[in-house]
Amino acid sequence: MNIPDTLRYATSHEWARLDADGLITVGITDHAQSQLGDIVFLELPAIGRIVAAGEECAVVESVKAASDIYAPLAGEIVRINQEAVDNPELVNQDAYRHALFVLKPANPADLDTLLTPAQYRAQLEAEA
């Protein structure tokens, strides 16, 4: 399973990356996309929406099921990945290259509350 060491992870299988501009890029993990199967539709949050950590803010639909996506941190949605909305299969091809949205965190230090790569690996092993 692909778990990049440069990211932080939510227990609900979202990843978060602190960008140089202080924004947080968010996507679903490789594990999540593999569990979903072929992704056919993405409903991403509106730009400007304020989200709480753990709040349902997007939906991914696959041939198997629909799944909620949760905000890993509190903040304001500042960008969505329109390319992924138009071509949702891109997330299956590379879940880490094709993020879902970018948020301006309410508190950037909250990133440290997410799982480290080692902790996320341990969670996946425990779920197996």
mmCIF file of N, CA and C in Angstrom:
data_model
loop_
_atom_site.group_PDB
_atom_site.id
_atom_site.type_symbol
_atom_site.label_atom_id
_atom_site.label_comp_id
_atom_site.label_asym_id
_atom_site.label_seq_id
_atom_site.Cartn_x
_atom_site.Cartn_y
_atom_site.Cartn_z
ATOM 1 N N MET A 1 0.856 -1.185 0.000
ATOM 2 C CA MET A 1 0.000 0.000 0.000
ATOM 3 C C MET A 1 0.895 1.240 0.000
ATOM 4 N N ASN A 2 0.521 2.190 -0.807
ATOM 5 C CA ASN A 2 1.283 3.425 -0.953
ATOM 6 C C ASN A 2 0.869 4.412 0.146
ATOM 7 N N ILE A 3 1.809 4.723 1.057
ATOM 8 C CA ILE A 3 1.571 5.666 2.150
ATOM 9 C C ILE A 3 2.753 6.634 2.188
ATOM 10 N N PRO A 4 2.662 7.749 1.461
ATOM 11 C CA PRO A 4 3.783 8.694 1.436
ATOM 12 C C PRO A 4 4.147 9.211 2.826
ATOM 13 N N ASP A 5 5.444 9.311 3.069
ATOM 14 C CA ASP A 5 5.945 9.764 4.362
ATOM 15 C C ASP A 5 5.821 11.269 4.569
ATOM 16 N N THR A 6 5.456 12.008 3.525
ATOM 17 C CA THR A 6 5.388 13.471 3.616
ATOM 18 C C THR A 6 3.998 13.979 3.980
ATOM 19 N N LEU A 7 3.069 13.076 4.216
ATOM 20 C CA LEU A 7 1.684 13.468 4.477
ATOM 21 C C LEU A 7 1.281 13.099 5.893
ATOM 22 N N ARG A 8 0.135 13.660 6.316
ATOM 23 C CA ARG A 8 -0.522 13.253 7.560
ATOM 24 C C ARG A 8 -1.860 12.640 7.156
ATOM 25 N N TYR A 9 -2.428 11.826 8.056
ATOM 26 C CA TYR A 9 -3.589 11.018 7.699
ATOM 27 C C TYR A 9 -4.684 11.096 8.755
ATOM 28 N N ALA A 10 -5.928 11.097 8.276
ATOM 29 C CA ALA A 10 -7.083 11.018 9.171
ATOM 30 C C ALA A 10 -7.480 9.551 9.313
ATOM 31 N N THR A 11 -8.061 9.204 10.441
ATOM 32 C CA THR A 11 -8.496 7.817 10.640
ATOM 33 C C THR A 11 -9.569 7.418 9.630
ATOM 34 N N SER A 12 -10.223 8.406 9.035
ATOM 35 C CA SER A 12 -11.270 8.157 8.035
ATOM 36 C C SER A 12 -10.704 8.073 6.615
ATOM 37 N N HIS A 13 -9.379 7.967 6.491
ATOM 38 C CA HIS A 13 -8.680 7.692 5.223
ATOM 39 C C HIS A 13 -8.556 8.886 4.275
ATOM 40 N N GLU A 14 -8.499 10.088 4.836
ATOM 41 C CA GLU A 14 -8.117 11.259 4.053
ATOM 42 C C GLU A 14 -6.657 11.566 4.348
ATOM 43 N N TRP A 15 -5.967 12.161 3.389
ATOM 44 C CA TRP A 15 -4.597 12.624 3.620
ATOM 45 C C TRP A 15 -4.589 14.147 3.580
ATOM 46 N N ALA A 16 -3.584 14.726 4.230
ATOM 47 C CA ALA A 16 -3.440 16.181 4.284
ATOM 48 C C ALA A 16 -1.962 16.532 4.120
ATOM 49 N N ARG A 17 -1.723 17.569 3.333
ATOM 50 C CA ARG A 17 -0.355 18.033 3.085
ATOM 51 C C ARG A 17 -0.297 19.535 3.318
ATOM 52 N N LEU A 18 0.666 19.970 4.124
ATOM 53 C CA LEU A 18 0.906 21.389 4.332
ATOM 54 C C LEU A 18 1.706 21.901 3.148
ATOM 55 N N ASP A 19 1.170 22.871 2.430
ATOM 56 C CA ASP A 19 1.840 23.450 1.275
ATOM 57 C C ASP A 19 2.657 24.661 1.694
ATOM 58 N N ALA A 20 3.578 25.077 0.848
ATOM 59 C CA ALA A 20 4.476 26.192 1.150
ATOM 60 C C ALA A 20 3.723 27.480 1.465
ATOM 61 N N ASP A 21 2.526 27.649 0.897
ATOM 62 C CA ASP A 21 1.732 28.862 1.123
ATOM 63 C C ASP A 21 0.893 28.807 2.402
ATOM 64 N N GLY A 22 1.050 27.728 3.194
ATOM 65 C CA GLY A 22 0.309 27.597 4.444
ATOM 66 C C GLY A 22 -1.053 26.948 4.295
ATOM 67 N N LEU A 23 -1.449 26.647 3.060
ATOM 68 C CA LEU A 23 -2.723 25.973 2.820
ATOM 69 C C LEU A 23 -2.541 24.467 2.978
ATOM 70 N N ILE A 24 -3.648 23.774 3.157
ATOM 71 C CA ILE A 24 -3.635 22.324 3.327
ATOM 72 C C ILE A 24 -4.354 21.684 2.137
ATOM 73 N N THR A 25 -3.638 20.838 1.415
ATOM 74 C CA THR A 25 -4.226 20.078 0.317
ATOM 75 C C THR A 25 -4.728 18.758 0.881
ATOM 76 N N VAL A 26 -5.941 18.359 0.461
ATOM 77 C CA VAL A 26 -6.609 17.180 1.025
ATOM 78 C C VAL A 26 -7.058 16.247 -0.095
ATOM 79 N N GLY A 27 -6.881 14.970 0.135
ATOM 80 C CA GLY A 27 -7.365 13.954 -0.795
ATOM 81 C C GLY A 27 -7.708 12.694 -0.027
ATOM 82 N N ILE A 28 -8.048 11.640 -0.760
ATOM 83 C CA ILE A 28 -8.279 10.345 -0.121
ATOM 84 C C ILE A 28 -7.047 9.476 -0.332
ATOM 85 N N THR A 29 -6.850 8.549 0.562
ATOM 86 C CA THR A 29 -5.658 7.712 0.492
ATOM 87 C C THR A 29 -5.785 6.650 -0.597
ATOM 88 N N ASP A 30 -4.643 6.087 -0.920
ATOM 89 C CA ASP A 30 -4.605 4.984 -1.875
ATOM 90 C C ASP A 30 -5.459 3.822 -1.372
ATOM 91 N N HIS A 31 -5.399 3.574 -0.067
ATOM 92 C CA HIS A 31 -6.228 2.524 0.528
ATOM 93 C C HIS A 31 -7.718 2.802 0.299
ATOM 94 N N ALA A 32 -8.119 4.051 0.529
ATOM 95 C CA ALA A 32 -9.535 4.415 0.364
ATOM 96 C C ALA A 32 -9.986 4.202 -1.079
ATOM 97 N N GLN A 33 -9.202 4.683 -2.050
ATOM 98 C CA GLN A 33 -9.625 4.528 -3.438
ATOM 99 C C GLN A 33 -9.664 3.062 -3.836
ATOM 100 N N SER A 34 -8.755 2.239 -3.300
ATOM 101 C CA SER A 34 -8.771 0.818 -3.663
ATOM 102 C C SER A 34 -9.981 0.118 -3.060
ATOM 103 N N GLN A 35 -10.399 0.528 -1.869
ATOM 104 C CA GLN A 35 -11.592 -0.043 -1.242
ATOM 105 C C GLN A 35 -12.868 0.367 -1.969
ATOM 106 N N LEU A 36 -12.882 1.592 -2.494
ATOM 107 C CA LEU A 36 -14.057 2.088 -3.207
ATOM 108 C C LEU A 36 -14.241 1.414 -4.562
ATOM 109 N N GLY A 37 -13.157 1.091 -5.216
ATOM 110 C CA GLY A 37 -13.248 0.584 -6.584
ATOM 111 C C GLY A 37 -13.298 1.746 -7.556
ATOM 112 N N ASP A 38 -13.809 1.502 -8.734
ATOM 113 C CA ASP A 38 -13.813 2.513 -9.797
ATOM 114 C C ASP A 38 -14.678 3.715 -9.406
ATOM 115 N N ILE A 39 -14.028 4.868 -9.225
ATOM 116 C CA ILE A 39 -14.729 6.099 -8.846
ATOM 117 C C ILE A 39 -15.376 6.692 -10.091
ATOM 118 N N VAL A 40 -16.664 7.007 -9.967
ATOM 119 C CA VAL A 40 -17.418 7.507 -11.118
ATOM 120 C C VAL A 40 -17.965 8.923 -10.919
ATOM 121 N N PHE A 41 -17.933 9.436 -9.670
ATOM 122 C CA PHE A 41 -18.506 10.756 -9.421
ATOM 123 C C PHE A 41 -17.906 11.332 -8.155
ATOM 124 N N LEU A 42 -17.608 12.628 -8.191
ATOM 125 C CA LEU A 42 -17.146 13.362 -7.014
ATOM 126 C C LEU A 42 -18.038 14.571 -6.798
ATOM 127 N N GLU A 43 -18.482 14.765 -5.577
ATOM 128 C CA GLU A 43 -19.180 15.991 -5.186
ATOM 129 C C GLU A 43 -18.311 16.658 -4.142
ATOM 130 N N LEU A 44 -17.681 17.760 -4.533
ATOM 131 C CA LEU A 44 -16.744 18.438 -3.647
ATOM 132 C C LEU A 44 -17.397 19.657 -3.005
ATOM 133 N N PRO A 45 -16.846 20.128 -1.889
ATOM 134 C CA PRO A 45 -17.462 21.258 -1.176
ATOM 135 C C PRO A 45 -17.353 22.557 -1.969
ATOM 136 N N ALA A 46 -18.247 23.462 -1.670
ATOM 137 C CA ALA A 46 -18.236 24.777 -2.312
ATOM 138 C C ALA A 46 -17.056 25.602 -1.811
ATOM 139 N N ILE A 47 -16.466 26.351 -2.714
ATOM 140 C CA ILE A 47 -15.398 27.275 -2.335
ATOM 141 C C ILE A 47 -15.993 28.319 -1.383
ATOM 142 N N GLY A 48 -15.283 28.593 -0.315
ATOM 143 C CA GLY A 48 -15.765 29.530 0.697
ATOM 144 C C GLY A 48 -16.450 28.859 1.873
ATOM 145 N N ARG A 49 -16.762 27.583 1.731
ATOM 146 C CA ARG A 49 -17.421 26.860 2.817
ATOM 147 C C ARG A 49 -16.465 26.717 4.000
ATOM 148 N N ILE A 50 -16.982 26.944 5.189
ATOM 149 C CA ILE A 50 -16.237 26.751 6.426
ATOM 150 C C ILE A 50 -16.575 25.351 6.942
ATOM 151 N N VAL A 51 -15.536 24.564 7.213
ATOM 152 C CA VAL A 51 -15.751 23.196 7.681
ATOM 153 C C VAL A 51 -15.083 22.996 9.035
ATOM 154 N N ALA A 52 -15.662 22.116 9.812
ATOM 155 C CA ALA A 52 -15.081 21.715 11.091
ATOM 156 C C ALA A 52 -14.279 20.436 10.870
ATOM 157 N N ALA A 53 -13.290 20.202 11.700
ATOM 158 C CA ALA A 53 -12.529 18.957 11.623
ATOM 159 C C ALA A 53 -13.482 17.786 11.821
ATOM 160 N N GLY A 54 -13.408 16.816 10.924
ATOM 161 C CA GLY A 54 -14.276 15.645 11.009
ATOM 162 C C GLY A 54 -15.635 15.807 10.365
ATOM 163 N N GLU A 55 -15.914 16.983 9.827
ATOM 164 C CA GLU A 55 -17.221 17.243 9.199
ATOM 165 C C GLU A 55 -17.289 16.608 7.807
ATOM 166 N N GLU A 56 -18.430 15.999 7.496
ATOM 167 C CA GLU A 56 -18.657 15.496 6.146
ATOM 168 C C GLU A 56 -18.684 16.691 5.208
ATOM 169 N N CYS A 57 -17.866 16.652 4.156
ATOM 170 C CA CYS A 57 -17.828 17.827 3.283
ATOM 171 C C CYS A 57 -17.786 17.474 1.803
ATOM 172 N N ALA A 58 -17.672 16.208 1.469
ATOM 173 C CA ALA A 58 -17.630 15.788 0.068
ATOM 174 C C ALA A 58 -18.155 14.360 -0.019
ATOM 175 N N VAL A 59 -18.444 13.944 -1.249
ATOM 176 C CA VAL A 59 -18.919 12.579 -1.490
ATOM 177 C C VAL A 59 -18.159 12.010 -2.683
ATOM 178 N N VAL A 60 -17.738 10.763 -2.529
ATOM 179 C CA VAL A 60 -17.129 10.023 -3.619
ATOM 180 C C VAL A 60 -18.059 8.855 -3.934
ATOM 181 N N GLU A 61 -18.457 8.747 -5.194
ATOM 182 C CA GLU A 61 -19.285 7.620 -5.610
ATOM 183 C C GLU A 61 -18.468 6.718 -6.509
ATOM 184 N N SER A 62 -18.591 5.425 -6.253
ATOM 185 C CA SER A 62 -17.912 4.433 -7.079
ATOM 186 C C SER A 62 -18.948 3.441 -7.589
ATOM 187 N N VAL A 63 -18.477 2.485 -8.363
ATOM 188 C CA VAL A 63 -19.392 1.462 -8.849
ATOM 189 C C VAL A 63 -19.907 0.610 -7.691
ATOM 190 N N LYS A 64 -19.204 0.612 -6.557
ATOM 191 C CA LYS A 64 -19.597 -0.173 -5.391
ATOM 192 C C LYS A 64 -20.540 0.564 -4.452
ATOM 193 N N ALA A 65 -20.228 1.851 -4.180
ATOM 194 C CA ALA A 65 -20.963 2.571 -3.132
ATOM 195 C C ALA A 65 -20.634 4.052 -3.171
ATOM 196 N N ALA A 66 -21.388 4.800 -2.388
ATOM 197 C CA ALA A 66 -21.066 6.217 -2.150
ATOM 198 C C ALA A 66 -20.424 6.296 -0.774
ATOM 199 N N SER A 67 -19.445 7.179 -0.641
ATOM 200 C CA SER A 67 -18.735 7.314 0.620
ATOM 201 C C SER A 67 -18.531 8.791 0.938
ATOM 202 N N ASP A 68 -18.769 9.146 2.193
ATOM 203 C CA ASP A 68 -18.532 10.516 2.622
ATOM 204 C C ASP A 68 -17.040 10.762 2.791
ATOM 205 N N ILE A 69 -16.637 11.987 2.498
ATOM 206 C CA ILE A 69 -15.273 12.443 2.726
ATOM 207 C C ILE A 69 -15.352 13.495 3.824
ATOM 208 N N TYR A 70 -14.426 13.413 4.765
ATOM 209 C CA TYR A 70 -14.450 14.283 5.936
ATOM 210 C C TYR A 70 -13.288 15.277 5.883
ATOM 211 N N ALA A 71 -13.530 16.461 6.387
ATOM 212 C CA ALA A 71 -12.464 17.458 6.486
ATOM 213 C C ALA A 71 -11.508 17.009 7.593
ATOM 214 N N PRO A 72 -10.233 16.832 7.282
ATOM 215 C CA PRO A 72 -9.307 16.410 8.333
ATOM 216 C C PRO A 72 -8.984 17.515 9.337
ATOM 217 N N LEU A 73 -9.171 18.770 8.916
ATOM 218 C CA LEU A 73 -8.911 19.926 9.760
ATOM 219 C C LEU A 73 -10.024 20.950 9.569
ATOM 220 N N ALA A 74 -10.201 21.804 10.554
ATOM 221 C CA ALA A 74 -11.144 22.912 10.419
ATOM 222 C C ALA A 74 -10.526 23.981 9.524
ATOM 223 N N GLY A 75 -11.367 24.644 8.747
ATOM 224 C CA GLY A 75 -10.881 25.729 7.910
ATOM 225 C C GLY A 75 -11.870 26.108 6.835
ATOM 226 N N GLU A 76 -11.383 26.890 5.879
ATOM 227 C CA GLU A 76 -12.199 27.373 4.772
ATOM 228 C C GLU A 76 -11.724 26.738 3.469
ATOM 229 N N ILE A 77 -12.665 26.214 2.707
ATOM 230 C CA ILE A 77 -12.340 25.637 1.405
ATOM 231 C C ILE A 77 -11.977 26.784 0.462
ATOM 232 N N VAL A 78 -10.772 26.725 -0.096
ATOM 233 C CA VAL A 78 -10.332 27.803 -0.985
ATOM 234 C C VAL A 78 -10.194 27.354 -2.439
ATOM 235 N N ARG A 79 -10.079 26.045 -2.670
ATOM 236 C CA ARG A 79 -9.992 25.516 -4.033
ATOM 237 C C ARG A 79 -10.513 24.096 -4.052
ATOM 238 N N ILE A 80 -11.061 23.717 -5.196
ATOM 239 C CA ILE A 80 -11.396 22.318 -5.424
ATOM 240 C C ILE A 80 -10.657 21.871 -6.685
ATOM 241 N N ASN A 81 -10.523 20.569 -6.833
ATOM 242 C CA ASN A 81 -9.858 20.017 -8.008
ATOM 243 C C ASN A 81 -10.913 19.730 -9.075
ATOM 244 N N GLN A 82 -11.167 20.716 -9.935
ATOM 245 C CA GLN A 82 -12.181 20.560 -10.974
ATOM 246 C C GLN A 82 -11.808 19.455 -11.952
ATOM 247 N N GLU A 83 -10.521 19.263 -12.195
ATOM 248 C CA GLU A 83 -10.087 18.193 -13.102
ATOM 249 C C GLU A 83 -10.537 16.823 -12.581
ATOM 250 N N ALA A 84 -10.443 16.620 -11.264
ATOM 251 C CA ALA A 84 -10.892 15.359 -10.685
ATOM 252 C C ALA A 84 -12.411 15.236 -10.739
ATOM 253 N N VAL A 85 -13.125 16.344 -10.601
ATOM 254 C CA VAL A 85 -14.585 16.307 -10.729
ATOM 255 C C VAL A 85 -14.960 15.877 -12.153
ATOM 256 N N ASP A 86 -14.272 16.456 -13.125
ATOM 257 C CA ASP A 86 -14.560 16.142 -14.531
ATOM 258 C C ASP A 86 -14.092 14.750 -14.931
ATOM 259 N N ASN A 87 -13.050 14.243 -14.268
ATOM 260 C CA ASN A 87 -12.470 12.930 -14.580
ATOM 261 C C ASN A 87 -12.188 12.177 -13.281
ATOM 262 N N PRO A 88 -13.238 11.703 -12.589
ATOM 263 C CA PRO A 88 -13.039 11.113 -11.262
ATOM 264 C C PRO A 88 -12.131 9.882 -11.253
ATOM 265 N N GLU A 89 -11.992 9.224 -12.391
ATOM 266 C CA GLU A 89 -11.124 8.051 -12.455
ATOM 267 C C GLU A 89 -9.655 8.402 -12.184
ATOM 268 N N LEU A 90 -9.300 9.692 -12.304
ATOM 269 C CA LEU A 90 -7.934 10.116 -12.001
ATOM 270 C C LEU A 90 -7.549 9.790 -10.560
ATOM 271 N N VAL A 91 -8.519 9.853 -9.654
ATOM 272 C CA VAL A 91 -8.246 9.549 -8.245
ATOM 273 C C VAL A 91 -7.858 8.085 -8.099
ATOM 274 N N ASN A 92 -8.472 7.194 -8.875
ATOM 275 C CA ASN A 92 -8.078 5.786 -8.852
ATOM 276 C C ASN A 92 -6.663 5.604 -9.396
ATOM 277 N N GLN A 93 -6.316 6.386 -10.395
ATOM 278 C CA GLN A 93 -4.999 6.236 -11.016
ATOM 279 C C GLN A 93 -3.883 6.668 -10.074
ATOM 280 N N ASP A 94 -4.072 7.741 -9.331
ATOM 281 C CA ASP A 94 -3.065 8.217 -8.379
ATOM 282 C C ASP A 94 -3.743 9.125 -7.353
ATOM 283 N N ALA A 95 -4.128 8.526 -6.240
ATOM 284 C CA ALA A 95 -4.894 9.254 -5.215
ATOM 285 C C ALA A 95 -4.097 10.381 -4.579
ATOM 286 N N TYR A 96 -2.767 10.300 -4.624
ATOM 287 C CA TYR A 96 -1.948 11.348 -4.000
ATOM 288 C C TYR A 96 -1.627 12.481 -4.962
ATOM 289 N N ARG A 97 -1.689 12.221 -6.226
ATOM 290 C CA ARG A 97 -1.453 13.275 -7.220
ATOM 291 C C ARG A 97 -2.723 14.073 -7.487
ATOM 292 N N HIS A 98 -3.868 13.432 -7.309
ATOM 293 C CA HIS A 98 -5.151 14.061 -7.627
ATOM 294 C C HIS A 98 -5.933 14.317 -6.342
ATOM 295 N N ALA A 99 -5.557 15.399 -5.683
ATOM 296 C CA ALA A 99 -6.222 15.826 -4.446
ATOM 297 C C ALA A 99 -7.658 16.218 -4.747
ATOM 298 N N LEU A 100 -8.449 16.387 -3.692
ATOM 299 C CA LEU A 100 -9.843 16.768 -3.875
ATOM 300 C C LEU A 100 -10.058 18.260 -3.647
ATOM 301 N N PHE A 101 -9.474 18.799 -2.577
ATOM 302 C CA PHE A 101 -9.677 20.219 -2.303
ATOM 303 C C PHE A 101 -8.520 20.773 -1.474
ATOM 304 N N VAL A 102 -8.509 22.097 -1.371
ATOM 305 C CA VAL A 102 -7.499 22.808 -0.588
ATOM 306 C C VAL A 102 -8.240 23.677 0.419
ATOM 307 N N LEU A 103 -7.748 23.672 1.646
ATOM 308 C CA LEU A 103 -8.383 24.523 2.649
ATOM 309 C C LEU A 103 -7.360 25.398 3.353
ATOM 310 N N LYS A 104 -7.855 26.538 3.803
ATOM 311 C CA LYS A 104 -7.058 27.443 4.641
ATOM 312 C C LYS A 104 -7.374 27.029 6.069
ATOM 313 N N PRO A 105 -6.392 26.468 6.785
ATOM 314 C CA PRO A 105 -6.702 25.930 8.109
ATOM 315 C C PRO A 105 -7.006 27.023 9.131
ATOM 316 N N ALA A 106 -7.963 26.737 9.991
ATOM 317 C CA ALA A 106 -8.268 27.648 11.085
ATOM 318 C C ALA A 106 -7.075 27.710 12.039
ATOM 319 N N ASN A 107 -6.416 26.564 12.233
ATOM 320 C CA ASN A 107 -5.238 26.493 13.094
ATOM 321 C C ASN A 107 -4.249 25.519 12.450
ATOM 322 N N PRO A 108 -3.221 26.019 11.774
ATOM 323 C CA PRO A 108 -2.271 25.138 11.090
ATOM 324 C C PRO A 108 -1.636 24.087 12.001
ATOM 325 N N ALA A 109 -1.494 24.370 13.276
ATOM 326 C CA ALA A 109 -0.898 23.403 14.211
ATOM 327 C C ALA A 109 -1.748 22.145 14.354
ATOM 328 N N ASP A 110 -3.034 22.224 13.991
ATOM 329 C CA ASP A 110 -3.904 21.052 14.081
ATOM 330 C C ASP A 110 -3.444 19.922 13.169
ATOM 331 N N LEU A 111 -2.623 20.231 12.182
ATOM 332 C CA LEU A 111 -2.092 19.185 11.306
ATOM 333 C C LEU A 111 -1.366 18.124 12.132
ATOM 334 N N ASP A 112 -0.746 18.557 13.219
ATOM 335 C CA ASP A 112 -0.003 17.629 14.078
ATOM 336 C C ASP A 112 -0.909 16.660 14.833
ATOM 337 N N THR A 113 -2.227 16.889 14.823
ATOM 338 C CA THR A 113 -3.143 15.978 15.500
ATOM 339 C C THR A 113 -3.503 14.784 14.619
ATOM 340 N N LEU A 114 -3.164 14.871 13.331
ATOM 341 C CA LEU A 114 -3.458 13.764 12.412
ATOM 342 C C LEU A 114 -2.413 12.669 12.570
ATOM 343 N N LEU A 115 -2.712 11.500 12.029
ATOM 344 C CA LEU A 115 -1.821 10.355 12.130
ATOM 345 C C LEU A 115 -0.546 10.565 11.319
ATOM 346 N N THR A 116 0.551 10.097 11.864
ATOM 347 C CA THR A 116 1.796 10.046 11.097
ATOM 348 C C THR A 116 1.682 8.876 10.115
ATOM 349 N N PRO A 117 2.559 8.807 9.126
ATOM 350 C CA PRO A 117 2.533 7.646 8.225
ATOM 351 C C PRO A 117 2.629 6.316 8.976
ATOM 352 N N ALA A 118 3.490 6.235 9.987
ATOM 353 C CA ALA A 118 3.626 4.991 10.757
ATOM 354 C C ALA A 118 2.327 4.650 11.489
ATOM 355 N N GLN A 119 1.685 5.656 12.066
ATOM 356 C CA GLN A 119 0.422 5.417 12.766
ATOM 357 C C GLN A 119 -0.665 4.977 11.791
ATOM 358 N N TYR A 120 -0.673 5.567 10.598
ATOM 359 C CA TYR A 120 -1.677 5.189 9.601
ATOM 360 C C TYR A 120 -1.436 3.751 9.137
ATOM 361 N N ARG A 121 -0.166 3.384 8.915
ATOM 362 C CA ARG A 121 0.146 1.987 8.541
ATOM 363 C C ARG A 121 -0.361 1.026 9.608
ATOM 364 N N ALA A 122 -0.133 1.384 10.868
ATOM 365 C CA ALA A 122 -0.601 0.544 11.973
ATOM 366 C C ALA A 122 -2.114 0.420 11.993
ATOM 367 N N GLN A 123 -2.806 1.523 11.676
ATOM 368 C CA GLN A 123 -4.268 1.476 11.618
ATOM 369 C C GLN A 123 -4.718 0.512 10.521
ATOM 370 N N LEU A 124 -4.094 0.592 9.354
ATOM 371 C CA LEU A 124 -4.476 -0.289 8.248
ATOM 372 C C LEU A 124 -4.206 -1.750 8.604
ATOM 373 N N GLU A 125 -3.091 -2.017 9.271
ATOM 374 C CA GLU A 125 -2.785 -3.395 9.685
ATOM 375 C C GLU A 125 -3.811 -3.894 10.673
ATOM 376 N N ALA A 126 -4.257 -3.027 11.586
ATOM 377 C CA ALA A 126 -5.249 -3.411 12.574
ATOM 378 C C ALA A 126 -6.621 -3.664 11.927
ATOM 379 N N GLU A 127 -6.913 -2.942 10.837
ATOM 380 C CA GLU A 127 -8.200 -3.105 10.149
ATOM 381 C C GLU A 127 -8.223 -4.357 9.270
ATOM 382 N N ALA A 128 -7.046 -4.849 8.890
ATOM 383 C CA ALA A 128 -6.974 -5.989 7.949
ATOM 384 C C ALA A 128 -7.464 -7.287 8.583
#
